[in-house]
mmCIF file of C-alpha atoms and ligand atoms in Angstrom:
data_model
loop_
_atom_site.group_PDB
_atom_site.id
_atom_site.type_symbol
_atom_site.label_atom_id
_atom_site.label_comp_id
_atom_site.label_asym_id
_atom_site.label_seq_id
_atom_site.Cartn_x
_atom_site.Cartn_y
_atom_site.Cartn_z
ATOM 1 C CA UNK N 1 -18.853 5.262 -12.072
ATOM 2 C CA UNK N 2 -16.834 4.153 -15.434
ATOM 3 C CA UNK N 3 -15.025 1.491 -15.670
ATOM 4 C CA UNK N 4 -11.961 4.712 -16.435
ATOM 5 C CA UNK N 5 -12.708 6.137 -13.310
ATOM 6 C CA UNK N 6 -11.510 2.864 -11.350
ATOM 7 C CA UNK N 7 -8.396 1.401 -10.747
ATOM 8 C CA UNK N 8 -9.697 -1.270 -8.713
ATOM 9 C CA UNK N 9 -12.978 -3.162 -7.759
ATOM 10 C CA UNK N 10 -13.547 -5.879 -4.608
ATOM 11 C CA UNK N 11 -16.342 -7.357 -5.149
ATOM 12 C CA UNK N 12 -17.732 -9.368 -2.109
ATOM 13 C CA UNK N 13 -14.523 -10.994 -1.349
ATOM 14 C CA UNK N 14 -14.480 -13.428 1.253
ATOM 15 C CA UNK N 15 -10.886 -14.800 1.831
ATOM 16 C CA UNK N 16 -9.185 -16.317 5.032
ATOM 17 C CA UNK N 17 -6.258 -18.806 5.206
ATOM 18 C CA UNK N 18 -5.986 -22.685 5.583
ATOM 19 C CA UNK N 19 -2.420 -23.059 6.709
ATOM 20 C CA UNK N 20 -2.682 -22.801 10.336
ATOM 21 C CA UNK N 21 -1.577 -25.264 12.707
ATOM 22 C CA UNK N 22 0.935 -28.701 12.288
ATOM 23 C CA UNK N 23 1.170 -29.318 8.558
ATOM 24 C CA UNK N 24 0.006 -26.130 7.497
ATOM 25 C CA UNK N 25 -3.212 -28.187 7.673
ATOM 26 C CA UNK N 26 -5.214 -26.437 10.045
ATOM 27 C CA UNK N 27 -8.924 -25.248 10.217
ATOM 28 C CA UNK N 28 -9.910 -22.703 8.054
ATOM 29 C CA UNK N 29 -10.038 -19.214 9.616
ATOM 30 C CA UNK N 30 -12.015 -17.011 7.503
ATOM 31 C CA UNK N 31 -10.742 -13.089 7.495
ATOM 32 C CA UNK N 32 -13.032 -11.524 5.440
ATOM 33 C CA UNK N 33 -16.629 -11.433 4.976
ATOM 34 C CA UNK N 34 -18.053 -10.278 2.236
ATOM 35 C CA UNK N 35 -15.864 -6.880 1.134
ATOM 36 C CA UNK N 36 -16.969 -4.243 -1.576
ATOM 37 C CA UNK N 37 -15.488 -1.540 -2.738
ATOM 38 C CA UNK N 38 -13.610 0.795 -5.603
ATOM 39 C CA UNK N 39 -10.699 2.376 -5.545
ATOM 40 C CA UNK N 40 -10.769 5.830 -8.027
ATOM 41 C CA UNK N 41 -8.595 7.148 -10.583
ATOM 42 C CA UNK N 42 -6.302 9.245 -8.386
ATOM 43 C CA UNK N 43 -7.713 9.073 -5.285
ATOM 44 C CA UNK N 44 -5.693 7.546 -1.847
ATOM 45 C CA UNK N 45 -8.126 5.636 -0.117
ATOM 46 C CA UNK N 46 -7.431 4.656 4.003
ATOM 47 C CA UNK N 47 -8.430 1.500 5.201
ATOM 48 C CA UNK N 48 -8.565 1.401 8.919
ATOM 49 C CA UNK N 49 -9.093 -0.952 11.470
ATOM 50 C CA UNK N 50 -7.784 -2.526 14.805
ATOM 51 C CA UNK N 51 -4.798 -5.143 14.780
ATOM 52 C CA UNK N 52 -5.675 -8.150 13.189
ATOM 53 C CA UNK N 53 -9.160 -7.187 11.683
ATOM 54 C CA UNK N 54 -7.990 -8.175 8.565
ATOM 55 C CA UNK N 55 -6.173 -5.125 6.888
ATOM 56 C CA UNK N 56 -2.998 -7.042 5.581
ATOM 57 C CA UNK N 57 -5.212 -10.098 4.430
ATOM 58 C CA UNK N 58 -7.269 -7.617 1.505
ATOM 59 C CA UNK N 59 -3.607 -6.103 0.698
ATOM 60 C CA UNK N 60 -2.872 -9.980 0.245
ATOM 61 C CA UNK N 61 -5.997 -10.531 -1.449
ATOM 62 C CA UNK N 62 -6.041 -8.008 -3.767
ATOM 63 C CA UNK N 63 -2.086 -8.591 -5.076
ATOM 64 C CA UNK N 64 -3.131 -12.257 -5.568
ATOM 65 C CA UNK N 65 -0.829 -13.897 -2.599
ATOM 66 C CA UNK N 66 -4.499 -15.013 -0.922
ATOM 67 C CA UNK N 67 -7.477 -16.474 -2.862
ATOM 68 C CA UNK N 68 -10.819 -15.108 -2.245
ATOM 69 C CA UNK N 69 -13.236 -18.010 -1.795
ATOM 70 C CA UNK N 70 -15.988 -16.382 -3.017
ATOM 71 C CA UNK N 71 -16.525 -12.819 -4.678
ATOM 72 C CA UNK N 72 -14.154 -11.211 -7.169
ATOM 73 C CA UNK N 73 -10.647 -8.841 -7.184
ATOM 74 C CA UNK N 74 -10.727 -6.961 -10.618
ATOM 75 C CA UNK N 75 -7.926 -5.078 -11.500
ATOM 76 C CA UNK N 76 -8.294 -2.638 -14.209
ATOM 77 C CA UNK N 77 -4.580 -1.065 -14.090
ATOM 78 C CA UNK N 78 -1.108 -2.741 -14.064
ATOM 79 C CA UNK N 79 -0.794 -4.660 -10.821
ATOM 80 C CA UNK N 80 -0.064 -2.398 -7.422
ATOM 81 C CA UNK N 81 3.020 -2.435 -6.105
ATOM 82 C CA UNK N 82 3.564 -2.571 -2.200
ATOM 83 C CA UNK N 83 5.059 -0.684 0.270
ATOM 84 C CA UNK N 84 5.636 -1.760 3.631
ATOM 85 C CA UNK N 85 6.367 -0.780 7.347
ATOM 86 C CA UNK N 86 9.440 -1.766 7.586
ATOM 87 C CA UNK N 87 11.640 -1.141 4.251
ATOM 88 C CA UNK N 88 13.669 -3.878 5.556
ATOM 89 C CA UNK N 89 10.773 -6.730 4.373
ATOM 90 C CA UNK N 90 11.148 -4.872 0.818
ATOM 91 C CA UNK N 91 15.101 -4.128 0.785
ATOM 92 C CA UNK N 92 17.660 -6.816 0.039
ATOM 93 C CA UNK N 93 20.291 -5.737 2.943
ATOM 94 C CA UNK N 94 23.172 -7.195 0.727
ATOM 95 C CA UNK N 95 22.664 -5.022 -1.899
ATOM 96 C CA UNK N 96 23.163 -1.502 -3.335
ATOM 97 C CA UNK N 97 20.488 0.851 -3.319
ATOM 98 C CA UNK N 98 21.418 1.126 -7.122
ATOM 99 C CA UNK N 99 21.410 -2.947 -7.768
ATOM 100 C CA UNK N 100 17.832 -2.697 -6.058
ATOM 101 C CA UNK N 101 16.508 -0.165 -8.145
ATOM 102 C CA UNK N 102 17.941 -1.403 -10.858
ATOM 103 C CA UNK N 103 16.974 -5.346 -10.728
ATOM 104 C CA UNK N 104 13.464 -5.114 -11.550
ATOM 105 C CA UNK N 105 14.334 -3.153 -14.900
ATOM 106 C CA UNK N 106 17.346 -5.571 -15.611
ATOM 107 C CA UNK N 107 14.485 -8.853 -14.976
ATOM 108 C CA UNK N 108 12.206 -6.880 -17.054
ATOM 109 C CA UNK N 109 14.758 -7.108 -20.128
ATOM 110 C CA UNK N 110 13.205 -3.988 -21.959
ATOM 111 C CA UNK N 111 15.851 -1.565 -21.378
ATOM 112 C CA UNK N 112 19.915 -1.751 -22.324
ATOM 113 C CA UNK N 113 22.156 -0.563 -19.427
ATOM 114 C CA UNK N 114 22.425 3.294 -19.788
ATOM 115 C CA UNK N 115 18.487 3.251 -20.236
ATOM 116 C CA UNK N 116 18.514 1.390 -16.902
ATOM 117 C CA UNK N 117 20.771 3.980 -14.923
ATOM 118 C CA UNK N 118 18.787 7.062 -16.074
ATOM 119 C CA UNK N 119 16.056 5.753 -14.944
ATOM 120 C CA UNK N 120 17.248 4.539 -11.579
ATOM 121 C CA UNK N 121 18.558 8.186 -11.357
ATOM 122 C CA UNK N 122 15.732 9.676 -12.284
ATOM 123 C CA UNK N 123 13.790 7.671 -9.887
ATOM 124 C CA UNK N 124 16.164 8.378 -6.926
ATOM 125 C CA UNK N 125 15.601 12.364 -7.263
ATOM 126 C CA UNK N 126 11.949 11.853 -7.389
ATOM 127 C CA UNK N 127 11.953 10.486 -4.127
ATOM 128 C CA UNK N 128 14.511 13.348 -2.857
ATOM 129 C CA UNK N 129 17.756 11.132 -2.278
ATOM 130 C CA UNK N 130 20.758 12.187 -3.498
ATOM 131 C CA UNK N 131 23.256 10.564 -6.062
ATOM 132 C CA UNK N 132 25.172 8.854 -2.976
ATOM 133 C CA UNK N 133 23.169 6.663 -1.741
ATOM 134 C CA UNK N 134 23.177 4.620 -4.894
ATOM 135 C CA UNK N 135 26.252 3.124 -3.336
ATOM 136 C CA UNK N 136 24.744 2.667 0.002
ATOM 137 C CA UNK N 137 23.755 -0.566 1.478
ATOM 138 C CA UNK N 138 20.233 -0.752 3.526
ATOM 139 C CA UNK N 139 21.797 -0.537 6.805
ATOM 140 C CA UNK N 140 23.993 2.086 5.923
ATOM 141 C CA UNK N 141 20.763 4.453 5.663
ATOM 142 C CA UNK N 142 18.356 6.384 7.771
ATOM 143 C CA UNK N 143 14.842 5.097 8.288
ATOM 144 C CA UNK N 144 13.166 7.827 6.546
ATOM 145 C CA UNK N 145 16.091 7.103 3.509
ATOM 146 C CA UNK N 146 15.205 3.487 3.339
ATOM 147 C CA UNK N 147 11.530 4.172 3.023
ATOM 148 C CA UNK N 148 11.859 6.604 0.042
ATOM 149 C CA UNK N 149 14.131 3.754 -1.643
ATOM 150 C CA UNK N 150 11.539 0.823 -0.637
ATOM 151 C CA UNK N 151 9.503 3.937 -2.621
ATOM 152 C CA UNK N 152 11.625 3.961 -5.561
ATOM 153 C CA UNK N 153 11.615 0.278 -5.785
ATOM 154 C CA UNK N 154 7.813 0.285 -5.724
ATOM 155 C CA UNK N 155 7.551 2.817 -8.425
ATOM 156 C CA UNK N 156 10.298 1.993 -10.658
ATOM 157 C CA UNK N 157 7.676 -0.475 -12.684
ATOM 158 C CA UNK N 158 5.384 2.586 -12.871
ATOM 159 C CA UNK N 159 2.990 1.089 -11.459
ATOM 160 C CA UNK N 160 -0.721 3.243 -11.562
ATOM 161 C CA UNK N 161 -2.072 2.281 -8.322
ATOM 162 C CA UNK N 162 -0.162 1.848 -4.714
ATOM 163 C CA UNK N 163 -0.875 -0.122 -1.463
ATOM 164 C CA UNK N 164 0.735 1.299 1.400
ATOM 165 C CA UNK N 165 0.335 -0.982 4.242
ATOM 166 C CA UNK N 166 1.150 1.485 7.156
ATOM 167 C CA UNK N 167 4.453 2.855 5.563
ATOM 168 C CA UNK N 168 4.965 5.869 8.089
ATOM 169 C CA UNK N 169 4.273 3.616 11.373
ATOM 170 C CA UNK N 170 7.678 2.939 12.811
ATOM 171 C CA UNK N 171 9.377 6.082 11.344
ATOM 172 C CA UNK N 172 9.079 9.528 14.302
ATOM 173 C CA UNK N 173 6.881 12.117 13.560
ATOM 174 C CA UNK N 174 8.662 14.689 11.693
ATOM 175 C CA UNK N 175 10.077 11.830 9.060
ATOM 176 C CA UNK N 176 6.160 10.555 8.663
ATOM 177 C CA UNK N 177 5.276 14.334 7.547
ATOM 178 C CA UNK N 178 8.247 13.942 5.058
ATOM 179 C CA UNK N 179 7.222 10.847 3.897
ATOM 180 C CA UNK N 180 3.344 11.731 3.493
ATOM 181 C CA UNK N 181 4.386 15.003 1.750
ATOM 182 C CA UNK N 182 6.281 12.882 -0.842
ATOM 183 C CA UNK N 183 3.797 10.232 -1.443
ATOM 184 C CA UNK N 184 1.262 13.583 -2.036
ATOM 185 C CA UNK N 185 3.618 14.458 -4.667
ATOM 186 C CA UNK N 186 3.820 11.324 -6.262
ATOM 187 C CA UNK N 187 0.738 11.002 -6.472
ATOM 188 C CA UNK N 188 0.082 14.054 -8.455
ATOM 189 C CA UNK N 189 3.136 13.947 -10.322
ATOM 190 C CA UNK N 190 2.866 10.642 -11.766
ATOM 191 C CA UNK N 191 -0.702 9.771 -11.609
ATOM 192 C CA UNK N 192 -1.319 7.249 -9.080
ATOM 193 C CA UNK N 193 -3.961 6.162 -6.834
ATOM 194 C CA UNK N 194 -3.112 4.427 -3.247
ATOM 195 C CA UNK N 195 -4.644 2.315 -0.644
ATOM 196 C CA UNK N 196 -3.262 3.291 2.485
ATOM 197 C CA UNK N 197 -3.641 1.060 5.455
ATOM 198 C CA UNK N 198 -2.604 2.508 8.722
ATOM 199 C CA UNK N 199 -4.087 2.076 12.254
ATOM 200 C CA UNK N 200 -3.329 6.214 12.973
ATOM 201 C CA UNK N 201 -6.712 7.751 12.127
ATOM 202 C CA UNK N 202 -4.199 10.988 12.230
ATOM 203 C CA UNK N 203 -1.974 10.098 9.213
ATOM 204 C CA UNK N 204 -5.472 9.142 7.683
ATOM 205 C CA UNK N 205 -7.186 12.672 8.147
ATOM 206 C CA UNK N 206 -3.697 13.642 7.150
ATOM 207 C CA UNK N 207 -3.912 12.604 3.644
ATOM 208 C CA UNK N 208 -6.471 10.558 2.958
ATOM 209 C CA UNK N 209 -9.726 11.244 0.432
ATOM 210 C CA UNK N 210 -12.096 8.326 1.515
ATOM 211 C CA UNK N 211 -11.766 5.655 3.915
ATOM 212 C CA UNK N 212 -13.031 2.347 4.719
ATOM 213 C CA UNK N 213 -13.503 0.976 8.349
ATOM 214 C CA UNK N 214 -12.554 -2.366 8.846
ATOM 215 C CA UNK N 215 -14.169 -4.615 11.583
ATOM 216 C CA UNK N 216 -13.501 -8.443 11.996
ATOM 217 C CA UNK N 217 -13.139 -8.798 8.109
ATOM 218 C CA UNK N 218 -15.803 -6.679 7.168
ATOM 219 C CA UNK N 219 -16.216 -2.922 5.920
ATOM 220 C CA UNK N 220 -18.132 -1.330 8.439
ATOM 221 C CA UNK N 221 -18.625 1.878 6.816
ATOM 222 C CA UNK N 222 -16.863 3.713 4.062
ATOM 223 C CA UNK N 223 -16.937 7.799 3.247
ATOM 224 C CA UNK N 224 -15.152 11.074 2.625
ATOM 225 C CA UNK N 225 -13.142 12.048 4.669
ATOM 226 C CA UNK N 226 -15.169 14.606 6.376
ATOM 227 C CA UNK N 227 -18.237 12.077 6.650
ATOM 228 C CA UNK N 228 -15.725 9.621 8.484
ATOM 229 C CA UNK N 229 -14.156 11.979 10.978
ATOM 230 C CA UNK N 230 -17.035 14.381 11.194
ATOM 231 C CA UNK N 231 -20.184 12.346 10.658
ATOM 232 C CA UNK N 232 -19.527 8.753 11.762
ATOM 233 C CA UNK N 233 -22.706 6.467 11.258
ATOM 234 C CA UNK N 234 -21.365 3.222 12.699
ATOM 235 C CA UNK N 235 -20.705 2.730 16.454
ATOM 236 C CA UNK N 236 -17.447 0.904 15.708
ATOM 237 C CA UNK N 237 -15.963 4.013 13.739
ATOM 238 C CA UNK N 238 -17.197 6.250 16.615
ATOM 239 C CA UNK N 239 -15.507 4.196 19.237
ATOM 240 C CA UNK N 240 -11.850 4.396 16.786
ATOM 241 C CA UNK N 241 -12.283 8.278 16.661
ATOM 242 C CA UNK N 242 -13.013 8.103 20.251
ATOM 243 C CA UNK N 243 -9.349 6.045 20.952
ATOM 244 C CA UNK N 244 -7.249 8.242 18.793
ATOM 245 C CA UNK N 245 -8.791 11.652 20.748
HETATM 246 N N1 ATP Y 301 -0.315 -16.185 6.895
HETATM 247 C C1 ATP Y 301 -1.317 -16.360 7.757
HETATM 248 N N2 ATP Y 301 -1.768 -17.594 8.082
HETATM 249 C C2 ATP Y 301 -2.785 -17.765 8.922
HETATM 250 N N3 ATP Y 301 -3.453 -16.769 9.545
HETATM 251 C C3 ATP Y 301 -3.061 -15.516 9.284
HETATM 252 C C4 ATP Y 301 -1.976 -15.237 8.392
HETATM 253 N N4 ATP Y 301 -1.818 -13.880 8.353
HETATM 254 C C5 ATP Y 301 -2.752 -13.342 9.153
HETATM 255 N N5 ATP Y 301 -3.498 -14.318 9.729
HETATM 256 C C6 ATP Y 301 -4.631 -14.099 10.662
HETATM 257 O O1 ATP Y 301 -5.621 -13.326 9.986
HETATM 258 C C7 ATP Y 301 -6.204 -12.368 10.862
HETATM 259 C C8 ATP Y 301 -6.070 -10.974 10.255
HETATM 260 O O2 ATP Y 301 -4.705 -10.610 10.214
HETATM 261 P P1 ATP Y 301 -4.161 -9.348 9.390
HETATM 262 O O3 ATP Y 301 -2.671 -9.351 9.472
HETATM 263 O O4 ATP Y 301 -4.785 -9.320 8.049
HETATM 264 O O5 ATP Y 301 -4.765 -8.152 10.268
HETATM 265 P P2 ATP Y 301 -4.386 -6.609 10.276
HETATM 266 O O6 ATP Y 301 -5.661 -5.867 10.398
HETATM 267 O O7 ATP Y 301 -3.510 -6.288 9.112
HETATM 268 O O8 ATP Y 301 -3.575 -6.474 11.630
HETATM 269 P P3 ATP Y 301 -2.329 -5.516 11.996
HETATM 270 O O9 ATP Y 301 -2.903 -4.125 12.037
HETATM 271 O O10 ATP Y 301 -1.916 -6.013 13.334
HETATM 272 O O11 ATP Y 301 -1.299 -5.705 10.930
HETATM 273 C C9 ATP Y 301 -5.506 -12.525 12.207
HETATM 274 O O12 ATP Y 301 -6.327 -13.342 13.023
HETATM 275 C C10 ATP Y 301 -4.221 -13.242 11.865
HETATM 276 O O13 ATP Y 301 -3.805 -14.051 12.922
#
């Protein structure tokens, strides 16, 4: 595959942390073991796994906040963006939906004001909200209304490439369809690729093109789709299918 073709390569990553414990000086507790894989042009790529197998740790890895201690993170895009579970970890509650939007652009320094508001606008019908909630605090939103602005404020950078670390998880099922439908369309409208981390091998089969299984820190197996859900290979991935039934 060409080096056009990818927005991202892991390249046997090991990474864990050394802050544990009084001090933050603690043993070190080593999360993942030896990870590989690409992330395509356009594709959204799952990463599943059971709690605390390491899923947030390669989101961390890959954005830089964790160091790999051996093995490589090359990006060959702008850096992702993230989205999260809970908007709230992403939104400043004291602010406007419009000062949020608007911030990164303002730190940015590359646009004058008008510039700025067009494209906060502009931004905020992509993700289907209307003009009013530009006055709106947080709090004063819905969940699902919060998680297309934590959207907006991911993609107002235009970034190329997305992780979504289980963005639909604490939102009810009709809102997660909502959701998933827009980041479909945001992918194809603007171009992106995503890594989407979620523990629901539904929302996976859902939307997903490839996955990875995670297991203790280590991809398992990886495939389409189809060769995940219909032709497992590794016991581990059988017994997830086997929980979600
Ligand atoms: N900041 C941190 N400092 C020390 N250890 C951490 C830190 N964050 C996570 N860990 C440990 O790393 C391991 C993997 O955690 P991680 O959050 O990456 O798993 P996960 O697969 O994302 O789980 P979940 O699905 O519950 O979010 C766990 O043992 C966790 O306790």
């Amino acid at each position: 595959m060409s080096e056009q073709e990818l927005v991202l390569s892991v390249r046997h990553v090991t990474s864990g942390y050394r802050d544990r414990g009084l001090f933050r000086r603690g043993p070190y507790q080593e999360v993942l073991r030896d990870v590989t894989f690409d992330v395509r042009h356009g594709e959204i790529l799952g990463l599943v796994g059971e709690s605390g197998t390491g899923k947030s740790t390669l989101a961390r890895t890959i954005l830089g906040i964790v160091k790999p201690d051996q093995g490589q993170v090359i990006h060959y895009t702008k850096r992702p963006q993230m989205i999260f579970q809970d908007p709230y970890s992403a939104l400043n509650p004291a602010y406007s939906v419009e000062w949020t939007l608007e911030e990164p652009l303002r730190v940015y320094g590359k646009y004058d004001a008008p510039e700025r508001k067009r494209r906060v606008r502009e931004m905020l019908d992509r993700v289907g909200l209307p003009e009013e909630c530009l006055a709106a605090k947080p709090a004063e939103l819905s969940g699902g209304q919060r998680q297309r602005v934590s959207i907006a404020a991911a993609l107002i950078q235009r970034p190329r490439f997305l992780i979504a670390d289980e963005p639909v998880s604490a939102l009810d099922v009709t809102i997660q369809a909502q959701i998933l439908d827009l980041l479909r369309t945001l992918r194809r409208e603007l171009d992106l690729s995503y890594l989407f981390i979620s523990h629901d091998l539904n929302v996976v089969y859902q939307l997903c093109d490839r996955v990875l299984v995670m297991k203790e820190g280590r991809i398992v197996e990886q495939g389409t789709v189809d060769d995940i859900f219909d032709h497992p290979k590794d016991d581990y991935t059988r017994q997830l299918l086997a929980a979600a039934e």
